[in-house]
PDB file of C-alpha atoms in Angstrom:
ATOM      1  CA  MET I   1     104.280 211.160 262.878  1.00  0.00           C
ATOM      2  CA  SER I   2     101.445 211.661 265.371  1.00  0.00           C
ATOM      3  CA  THR I   3     102.133 210.899 269.029  1.00  0.00           C
ATOM      4  CA  SER I   4      98.578 211.465 270.233  1.00  0.00           C
ATOM      5  CA  LYS I   5      97.126 208.735 272.405  1.00  0.00           C
ATOM      6  CA  PRO I   6      93.951 206.927 271.349  1.00  0.00           C
ATOM      7  CA  THR I   7      90.746 208.152 272.943  1.00  0.00           C
ATOM      8  CA  PRO I   8      89.933 206.124 276.067  1.00  0.00           C
ATOM      9  CA  LEU I   9      87.054 203.676 275.830  1.00  0.00           C
ATOM     10  CA  LEU I  10      85.805 204.969 279.203  1.00  0.00           C
ATOM     11  CA  GLN I  11      86.342 208.536 280.389  1.00  0.00           C
ATOM     12  CA  ALA I  12      85.160 209.736 283.785  1.00  0.00           C
ATOM     13  CA  ARG I  13      85.600 213.361 284.760  1.00  0.00           C
ATOM     14  CA  GLY I  14      84.637 214.930 288.076  1.00  0.00           C
ATOM     15  CA  VAL I  15      82.091 212.241 288.957  1.00  0.00           C
ATOM     16  CA  LYS I  16      80.201 213.059 292.145  1.00  0.00           C
ATOM     17  CA  LYS I  17      77.643 211.024 294.047  1.00  0.00           C
ATOM     18  CA  SER I  18      75.925 211.581 297.380  1.00  0.00           C
ATOM     19  CA  PHE I  19      73.450 209.648 299.466  1.00  0.00           C
ATOM     20  CA  GLY I  20      71.559 212.317 301.366  1.00  0.00           C
ATOM     21  CA  ASP I  21      74.113 214.499 303.122  1.00  0.00           C
ATOM     22  CA  LEU I  22      76.871 211.905 302.734  1.00  0.00           C
ATOM     23  CA  GLN I  23      79.103 212.563 299.725  1.00  0.00           C
ATOM     24  CA  ILE I  24      80.532 209.253 298.534  1.00  0.00           C
ATOM     25  CA  LEU I  25      82.274 210.355 295.324  1.00  0.00           C
ATOM     26  CA  LYS I  26      83.922 213.766 295.440  1.00  0.00           C
ATOM     27  CA  GLY I  27      85.122 214.140 291.853  1.00  0.00           C
ATOM     28  CA  ILE I  28      86.524 210.983 290.272  1.00  0.00           C
ATOM     29  CA  ASP I  29      88.673 211.211 287.137  1.00  0.00           C
ATOM     30  CA  LEU I  30      89.522 207.943 285.397  1.00  0.00           C
ATOM     31  CA  ASP I  31      90.392 206.667 281.908  1.00  0.00           C
ATOM     32  CA  VAL I  32      90.170 203.063 280.724  1.00  0.00           C
ATOM     33  CA  HIS I  33      91.598 202.252 277.304  1.00  0.00           C
ATOM     34  CA  GLN I  34      90.535 199.470 274.971  1.00  0.00           C
ATOM     35  CA  GLY I  35      91.987 196.140 276.107  1.00  0.00           C
ATOM     36  CA  GLN I  36      93.203 197.531 279.428  1.00  0.00           C
ATOM     37  CA  VAL I  37      92.669 195.968 282.862  1.00  0.00           C
ATOM     38  CA  VAL I  38      92.213 198.675 285.496  1.00  0.00           C
ATOM     39  CA  ALA I  39      91.865 197.788 289.176  1.00  0.00           C
ATOM     40  CA  LEU I  40      90.292 199.936 291.871  1.00  0.00           C
ATOM     41  CA  ILE I  41      91.653 199.297 295.351  1.00  0.00           C
ATOM     42  CA  GLY I  42      91.031 200.932 298.696  1.00  0.00           C
ATOM     43  CA  ALA I  43      89.357 200.439 302.037  1.00  0.00           C
ATOM     44  CA  SER I  44      85.670 199.660 302.357  1.00  0.00           C
ATOM     45  CA  GLY I  45      83.644 202.849 302.062  1.00  0.00           C
ATOM     46  CA  SER I  46      86.096 204.607 299.743  1.00  0.00           C
ATOM     47  CA  GLY I  47      83.543 204.718 296.919  1.00  0.00           C
ATOM     48  CA  LYS I  48      84.779 201.933 294.627  1.00  0.00           C
ATOM     49  CA  THR I  49      81.513 200.027 294.262  1.00  0.00           C
ATOM     50  CA  THR I  50      79.461 203.214 294.036  1.00  0.00           C
ATOM     51  CA  PHE I  51      81.651 204.356 291.166  1.00  0.00           C
ATOM     52  CA  LEU I  52      81.112 201.090 289.300  1.00  0.00           C
ATOM     53  CA  ARG I  53      77.375 201.365 289.826  1.00  0.00           C
ATOM     54  CA  CYS I  54      77.393 204.894 288.406  1.00  0.00           C
ATOM     55  CA  ILE I  55      79.193 203.659 285.294  1.00  0.00           C
ATOM     56  CA  ASN I  56      76.553 200.975 284.808  1.00  0.00           C
ATOM     57  CA  LEU I  57      73.731 203.433 285.617  1.00  0.00           C
ATOM     58  CA  LEU I  58      72.605 201.462 288.625  1.00  0.00           C
ATOM     59  CA  GLU I  59      73.117 204.688 290.560  1.00  0.00           C
ATOM     60  CA  GLU I  60      72.482 208.194 289.294  1.00  0.00           C
ATOM     61  CA  TYR I  61      75.446 210.533 289.662  1.00  0.00           C
ATOM     62  CA  GLU I  62      74.852 214.206 290.401  1.00  0.00           C
ATOM     63  CA  GLY I  63      77.959 215.743 288.910  1.00  0.00           C
ATOM     64  CA  GLY I  64      80.609 215.169 286.285  1.00  0.00           C
ATOM     65  CA  THR I  65      80.516 213.087 283.130  1.00  0.00           C
ATOM     66  CA  ILE I  66      81.023 209.436 282.211  1.00  0.00           C
ATOM     67  CA  LEU I  67      81.671 208.740 278.536  1.00  0.00           C
ATOM     68  CA  LEU I  68      81.718 205.349 276.824  1.00  0.00           C
ATOM     69  CA  ASP I  69      83.035 205.468 273.265  1.00  0.00           C
ATOM     70  CA  GLY I  70      82.672 209.240 273.462  1.00  0.00           C
ATOM     71  CA  GLU I  71      78.963 209.084 274.363  1.00  0.00           C
ATOM     72  CA  GLN I  72      77.798 210.413 277.731  1.00  0.00           C
ATOM     73  CA  ILE I  73      76.287 207.718 279.909  1.00  0.00           C
ATOM     74  CA  GLY I  74      72.882 208.352 281.426  1.00  0.00           C
ATOM     75  CA  TYR I  75      72.454 212.049 280.674  1.00  0.00           C
ATOM     76  CA  ARG I  76      72.488 214.736 278.047  1.00  0.00           C
ATOM     77  CA  VAL I  77      73.379 218.383 278.519  1.00  0.00           C
ATOM     78  CA  GLU I  78      71.149 220.953 276.853  1.00  0.00           C
ATOM     79  CA  GLY I  79      69.925 224.534 277.051  1.00  0.00           C
ATOM     80  CA  GLU I  80      71.694 227.803 277.703  1.00  0.00           C
ATOM     81  CA  ASN I  81      72.460 226.742 281.279  1.00  0.00           C
ATOM     82  CA  ASP I  82      73.935 223.378 280.280  1.00  0.00           C
ATOM     83  CA  GLU I  83      71.238 221.574 282.232  1.00  0.00           C
ATOM     84  CA  ARG I  84      71.713 217.835 282.750  1.00  0.00           C
ATOM     85  CA  ARG I  85      68.732 215.711 281.779  1.00  0.00           C
ATOM     86  CA  ARG I  86      68.318 211.985 282.301  1.00  0.00           C
ATOM     87  CA  LEU I  87      68.099 210.036 279.068  1.00  0.00           C
ATOM     88  CA  SER I  88      65.025 207.958 278.310  1.00  0.00           C
ATOM     89  CA  GLU I  89      64.890 204.506 279.864  1.00  0.00           C
ATOM     90  CA  ALA I  90      65.119 202.972 276.405  1.00  0.00           C
ATOM     91  CA  ARG I  91      68.351 204.868 275.719  1.00  0.00           C
ATOM     92  CA  VAL I  92      69.718 204.030 279.171  1.00  0.00           C
ATOM     93  CA  SER I  93      68.954 200.345 278.584  1.00  0.00           C
ATOM     94  CA  ALA I  94      70.783 200.458 275.272  1.00  0.00           C
ATOM     95  CA  GLN I  95      73.828 202.021 276.943  1.00  0.00           C
ATOM     96  CA  ARG I  96      73.737 199.559 279.819  1.00  0.00           C
ATOM     97  CA  ALA I  97      73.730 196.664 277.355  1.00  0.00           C
ATOM     98  CA  ARG I  98      77.222 197.729 276.252  1.00  0.00           C
ATOM     99  CA  ILE I  99      78.555 197.460 279.809  1.00  0.00           C
ATOM    100  CA  GLY I 100      78.664 194.062 281.480  1.00  0.00           C
ATOM    101  CA  MET I 101      78.785 193.736 285.243  1.00  0.00           C
ATOM    102  CA  VAL I 102      79.519 190.833 287.561  1.00  0.00           C
ATOM    103  CA  PHE I 103      78.463 191.316 291.176  1.00  0.00           C
ATOM    104  CA  GLN I 104      79.483 189.975 294.566  1.00  0.00           C
ATOM    105  CA  SER I 105      76.299 187.916 294.616  1.00  0.00           C
ATOM    106  CA  PHE I 106      75.765 185.660 291.636  1.00  0.00           C
ATOM    107  CA  ASN I 107      72.231 186.873 290.771  1.00  0.00           C
ATOM    108  CA  LEU I 108      71.406 183.737 288.803  1.00  0.00           C
ATOM    109  CA  PHE I 109      67.793 182.811 288.203  1.00  0.00           C
ATOM    110  CA  PRO I 110      67.238 179.747 290.432  1.00  0.00           C
ATOM    111  CA  HIS I 111      64.600 178.182 288.148  1.00  0.00           C
ATOM    112  CA  MET I 112      66.923 178.231 285.124  1.00  0.00           C
ATOM    113  CA  SER I 113      69.870 176.005 284.255  1.00  0.00           C
ATOM    114  CA  ALA I 114      73.333 177.455 283.771  1.00  0.00           C
ATOM    115  CA  GLU I 115      72.817 177.418 280.013  1.00  0.00           C
ATOM    116  CA  GLN I 116      69.412 179.097 280.272  1.00  0.00           C
ATOM    117  CA  ASN I 117      70.840 181.805 282.527  1.00  0.00           C
ATOM    118  CA  VAL I 118      73.467 182.653 279.918  1.00  0.00           C
ATOM    119  CA  MET I 119      70.971 182.480 277.037  1.00  0.00           C
ATOM    120  CA  LEU I 120      68.400 184.793 278.588  1.00  0.00           C
ATOM    121  CA  GLY I 121      70.059 188.127 277.810  1.00  0.00           C
ATOM    122  CA  LEU I 122      71.067 186.938 274.354  1.00  0.00           C
ATOM    123  CA  THR I 123      67.454 186.219 273.383  1.00  0.00           C
ATOM    124  CA  LYS I 124      65.641 188.944 275.342  1.00  0.00           C
ATOM    125  CA  VAL I 125      68.087 191.845 274.954  1.00  0.00           C
ATOM    126  CA  ARG I 126      70.135 190.975 271.863  1.00  0.00           C
ATOM    127  CA  GLY I 127      67.212 189.368 270.066  1.00  0.00           C
ATOM    128  CA  LYS I 128      69.215 186.353 268.946  1.00  0.00           C
ATOM    129  CA  PRO I 129      67.467 183.166 267.797  1.00  0.00           C
ATOM    130  CA  LYS I 130      67.368 180.424 270.400  1.00  0.00           C
ATOM    131  CA  ALA I 131      69.752 178.148 268.492  1.00  0.00           C
ATOM    132  CA  GLU I 132      72.381 180.881 268.133  1.00  0.00           C
ATOM    133  CA  ALA I 133      71.990 181.924 271.783  1.00  0.00           C
ATOM    134  CA  GLN I 134      72.437 178.304 272.851  1.00  0.00           C
ATOM    135  CA  GLU I 135      75.607 177.972 270.770  1.00  0.00           C
ATOM    136  CA  ILE I 136      77.061 181.143 272.315  1.00  0.00           C
ATOM    137  CA  ALA I 137      76.075 180.043 275.828  1.00  0.00           C
ATOM    138  CA  ARG I 138      77.712 176.651 275.389  1.00  0.00           C
ATOM    139  CA  HIS I 139      80.876 178.284 274.041  1.00  0.00           C
ATOM    140  CA  TRP I 140      81.250 180.550 277.063  1.00  0.00           C
ATOM    141  CA  LEU I 141      80.317 177.905 279.605  1.00  0.00           C
ATOM    142  CA  ALA I 142      83.038 175.726 278.105  1.00  0.00           C
ATOM    143  CA  ARG I 143      85.421 178.686 278.219  1.00  0.00           C
ATOM    144  CA  VAL I 144      84.868 179.053 281.980  1.00  0.00           C
ATOM    145  CA  GLY I 145      85.227 175.302 282.514  1.00  0.00           C
ATOM    146  CA  LEU I 146      81.567 174.402 282.937  1.00  0.00           C
ATOM    147  CA  ALA I 147      80.696 172.518 279.758  1.00  0.00           C
ATOM    148  CA  ASP I 148      79.651 169.525 281.852  1.00  0.00           C
ATOM    149  CA  ARG I 149      77.496 171.673 284.146  1.00  0.00           C
ATOM    150  CA  ARG I 150      75.382 173.510 281.576  1.00  0.00           C
ATOM    151  CA  ASP I 151      72.188 171.634 282.512  1.00  0.00           C
ATOM    152  CA  HIS I 152      72.717 172.121 286.246  1.00  0.00           C
ATOM    153  CA  TYR I 153      70.627 174.558 288.245  1.00  0.00           C
ATOM    154  CA  PRO I 154      72.243 177.086 290.605  1.00  0.00           C
ATOM    155  CA  TYR I 155      71.481 174.996 293.703  1.00  0.00           C
ATOM    156  CA  GLN I 156      73.470 172.147 292.124  1.00  0.00           C
ATOM    157  CA  LEU I 157      76.564 174.326 291.658  1.00  0.00           C
ATOM    158  CA  SER I 158      79.209 175.521 294.089  1.00  0.00           C
ATOM    159  CA  GLY I 159      79.615 179.225 294.732  1.00  0.00           C
ATOM    160  CA  GLY I 160      82.642 179.344 292.471  1.00  0.00           C
ATOM    161  CA  GLN I 161      80.759 177.578 289.688  1.00  0.00           C
ATOM    162  CA  GLN I 162      77.812 179.956 290.046  1.00  0.00           C
ATOM    163  CA  GLN I 163      80.132 182.940 289.788  1.00  0.00           C
ATOM    164  CA  ARG I 164      81.704 181.475 286.665  1.00  0.00           C
ATOM    165  CA  VAL I 165      78.222 181.143 285.148  1.00  0.00           C
ATOM    166  CA  ALA I 166      77.635 184.816 286.012  1.00  0.00           C
ATOM    167  CA  ILE I 167      80.882 185.751 284.253  1.00  0.00           C
ATOM    168  CA  ALA I 168      79.939 183.670 281.198  1.00  0.00           C
ATOM    169  CA  ARG I 169      76.541 185.396 281.128  1.00  0.00           C
ATOM    170  CA  ALA I 170      78.150 188.849 281.185  1.00  0.00           C
ATOM    171  CA  VAL I 171      80.821 188.116 278.575  1.00  0.00           C
ATOM    172  CA  ALA I 172      78.385 186.363 276.225  1.00  0.00           C
ATOM    173  CA  MET I 173      76.656 189.720 275.700  1.00  0.00           C
ATOM    174  CA  GLU I 174      79.868 191.048 274.071  1.00  0.00           C
ATOM    175  CA  PRO I 175      80.110 194.163 276.242  1.00  0.00           C
ATOM    176  CA  ARG I 176      82.500 196.963 275.361  1.00  0.00           C
ATOM    177  CA  LEU I 177      83.499 197.146 279.030  1.00  0.00           C
ATOM    178  CA  LEU I 178      83.246 194.513 281.753  1.00  0.00           C
ATOM    179  CA  LEU I 179      82.918 195.568 285.401  1.00  0.00           C
ATOM    180  CA  PHE I 180      83.763 193.237 288.303  1.00  0.00           C
ATOM    181  CA  ASP I 181      82.662 194.192 291.812  1.00  0.00           C
ATOM    182  CA  GLU I 182      84.461 192.118 294.457  1.00  0.00           C
ATOM    183  CA  VAL I 183      83.375 188.952 292.676  1.00  0.00           C
ATOM    184  CA  THR I 184      85.293 186.657 295.039  1.00  0.00           C
ATOM    185  CA  SER I 185      84.234 188.229 298.337  1.00  0.00           C
ATOM    186  CA  ALA I 186      81.273 185.875 298.873  1.00  0.00           C
ATOM    187  CA  LEU I 187      83.263 182.727 298.079  1.00  0.00           C
ATOM    188  CA  ASP I 188      84.976 180.256 300.343  1.00  0.00           C
ATOM    189  CA  PRO I 189      88.763 180.672 300.082  1.00  0.00           C
ATOM    190  CA  GLU I 190      89.253 177.394 298.227  1.00  0.00           C
ATOM    191  CA  LEU I 191      86.869 178.557 295.463  1.00  0.00           C
ATOM    192  CA  VAL I 192      88.484 181.953 294.861  1.00  0.00           C
ATOM    193  CA  ALA I 193      91.297 180.669 292.637  1.00  0.00           C
ATOM    194  CA  GLU I 194      88.965 179.149 290.039  1.00  0.00           C
ATOM    195  CA  VAL I 195      87.142 182.457 289.542  1.00  0.00           C
ATOM    196  CA  LEU I 196      90.360 184.494 289.401  1.00  0.00           C
ATOM    197  CA  ALA I 197      91.727 182.070 286.798  1.00  0.00           C
ATOM    198  CA  VAL I 198      88.735 182.792 284.547  1.00  0.00           C
ATOM    199  CA  MET I 199      89.228 186.546 284.972  1.00  0.00           C
ATOM    200  CA  GLN I 200      92.942 186.215 284.187  1.00  0.00           C
ATOM    201  CA  ASP I 201      92.093 184.281 281.016  1.00  0.00           C
ATOM    202  CA  LEU I 202      89.691 187.048 279.951  1.00  0.00           C
ATOM    203  CA  ALA I 203      92.367 189.666 280.596  1.00  0.00           C
ATOM    204  CA  LYS I 204      94.848 187.765 278.416  1.00  0.00           C
ATOM    205  CA  SER I 205      92.263 187.609 275.615  1.00  0.00           C
ATOM    206  CA  GLY I 206      92.068 191.416 275.497  1.00  0.00           C
ATOM    207  CA  MET I 207      88.810 192.023 277.330  1.00  0.00           C
ATOM    208  CA  THR I 208      88.558 195.586 278.664  1.00  0.00           C
ATOM    209  CA  MET I 209      88.005 195.273 282.405  1.00  0.00           C
ATOM    210  CA  LEU I 210      87.484 197.583 285.360  1.00  0.00           C
ATOM    211  CA  LEU I 211      87.540 195.657 288.595  1.00  0.00           C
ATOM    212  CA  VAL I 212      87.202 196.255 292.305  1.00  0.00           C
ATOM    213  CA  SER I 213      89.137 193.699 294.308  1.00  0.00           C
ATOM    214  CA  HIS I 214      90.877 193.045 297.599  1.00  0.00           C
ATOM    215  CA  GLU I 215      92.857 190.213 295.998  1.00  0.00           C
ATOM    216  CA  MET I 216      96.072 192.214 295.910  1.00  0.00           C
ATOM    217  CA  LEU I 217      98.287 189.508 294.463  1.00  0.00           C
ATOM    218  CA  PHE I 218      95.845 189.053 291.592  1.00  0.00           C
ATOM    219  CA  VAL I 219      95.672 192.817 291.029  1.00  0.00           C
ATOM    220  CA  ARG I 220      99.453 193.078 290.959  1.00  0.00           C
ATOM    221  CA  GLN I 221      99.794 190.257 288.450  1.00  0.00           C
ATOM    222  CA  VAL I 222      96.899 191.060 286.108  1.00  0.00           C
ATOM    223  CA  ALA I 223      96.177 194.805 286.149  1.00  0.00           C
ATOM    224  CA  ASP I 224      97.755 197.240 283.695  1.00  0.00           C
ATOM    225  CA  HIS I 225      96.792 200.227 285.839  1.00  0.00           C
ATOM    226  CA  VAL I 226      95.895 200.467 289.530  1.00  0.00           C
ATOM    227  CA  VAL I 227      93.836 203.225 291.151  1.00  0.00           C
ATOM    228  CA  PHE I 228      93.861 203.711 294.920  1.00  0.00           C
ATOM    229  CA  MET I 229      90.661 205.389 296.110  1.00  0.00           C
ATOM    230  CA  ASP I 230      90.412 207.025 299.509  1.00  0.00           C
ATOM    231  CA  GLY I 231      87.477 209.012 300.852  1.00  0.00           C
ATOM    232  CA  GLY I 232      85.739 209.332 297.508  1.00  0.00           C
ATOM    233  CA  LEU I 233      88.805 210.574 295.641  1.00  0.00           C
ATOM    234  CA  VAL I 234      91.615 209.083 293.575  1.00  0.00           C
ATOM    235  CA  ALA I 235      94.554 209.303 295.974  1.00  0.00           C
ATOM    236  CA  GLN I 236      97.159 207.659 293.746  1.00  0.00           C
ATOM    237  CA  ALA I 237      97.164 205.912 290.381  1.00  0.00           C
ATOM    238  CA  GLY I 238      99.822 204.218 288.337  1.00  0.00           C
ATOM    239  CA  SER I 239     101.291 200.931 287.200  1.00  0.00           C
ATOM    240  CA  PRO I 240     101.237 197.972 289.611  1.00  0.00           C
ATOM    241  CA  ALA I 241     104.945 198.551 290.266  1.00  0.00           C
ATOM    242  CA  GLU I 242     104.353 202.206 291.148  1.00  0.00           C
ATOM    243  CA  ILE I 243     101.450 201.433 293.465  1.00  0.00           C
ATOM    244  CA  PHE I 244     102.837 198.384 295.233  1.00  0.00           C
ATOM    245  CA  GLU I 245     106.531 199.253 295.308  1.00  0.00           C
ATOM    246  CA  ARG I 246     106.442 203.045 295.532  1.00  0.00           C
ATOM    247  CA  PRO I 247     103.299 204.101 297.427  1.00  0.00           C
ATOM    248  CA  SER I 248     103.449 207.863 297.783  1.00  0.00           C
ATOM    249  CA  THR I 249     100.836 208.489 300.475  1.00  0.00           C
ATOM    250  CA  PRO I 250     100.653 207.350 304.112  1.00  0.00           C
ATOM    251  CA  ARG I 251      97.103 206.091 303.514  1.00  0.00           C
ATOM    252  CA  LEU I 252      98.189 203.835 300.659  1.00  0.00           C
ATOM    253  CA  ARG I 253     101.153 202.532 302.658  1.00  0.00           C
ATOM    254  CA  GLN I 254      98.807 201.809 305.556  1.00  0.00           C
ATOM    255  CA  PHE I 255      96.325 200.056 303.278  1.00  0.00           C
ATOM    256  CA  LEU I 256      98.954 197.887 301.594  1.00  0.00           C
ATOM    257  CA  GLY I 257     100.403 197.002 304.978  1.00  0.00           C
ATOM    258  CA  ARG I 258      97.416 194.746 305.556  1.00  0.00           C
ATOM    259  CA  PHE I 259      98.581 192.592 302.635  1.00  0.00           C
ATOM    260  CA  HIS I 260     102.312 192.644 303.351  1.00  0.00           C
ATOM    261  CA  GLY I 261     102.573 188.887 303.831  1.00  0.00           C
ATOM    262  CA  ILE I 262     100.867 188.145 300.518  1.00  0.00           C
ATOM    263  CA  LEU I 263     102.676 190.762 298.472  1.00  0.00           C
ATOM    264  CA  SER I 264     106.120 190.074 299.908  1.00  0.00           C
ATOM    265  CA  SER I 265     105.969 186.565 298.450  1.00  0.00           C
ATOM    266  CA  VAL I 266     106.439 188.010 294.947  1.00  0.00           C
ATOM    267  CA  THR I 267     108.859 190.861 295.678  1.00  0.00           C
TER     268      THR I 267
END
């Protein structure tokens, strides 16, 4: 009987990224398996968002490899010297279409209704007929609790509602991997819970998710695997229990100390 583990959906090995002389990512290794929820935590400036942007090819990374379903993202290696070459924009676009991303800012088109915002990628990128795209959009807007807001424009929606539209838009594209970058950071505190509830529902449904968040209670309750990043490196990784109950580094203990009041309520 084989005991080999399934190949991860996402594999990152030695990922490096610099902006000028400032090295942001110093060699990130990370696996995300199908159906897993992985959370990246750490102080601002530790490289979490940059790493997400490299996965989604919004930033070019100078070193290492990122594989999705065994296919290298963004580059190919060729020649006797194993030279890295950027893939064509058409190929990059095709890869990016398999990776959904929800940002801090909602990035909705202001001249389009909620339904039209969700439909746009389905018709323009996926090439679906308008009627089918509309059916999918209505399904996902209902799923995030906005069936009665589908004809509303962004200015008619609260921040939490706009972020839920953005999540519906990303999930409607049926991505293999869904990235969340601090999606509650721009929201008023009373609106955070409604967005986290949608994300928790997606996690329960088996969506593969890689998220950056400072909502530690949410991370502890929802994530399967937690990665603490510090100074562009993975400083500690493990189950929520290992990270929150048995932090092994002074930096992680210091970081979690900021959330002691929140986390102690569930210990």
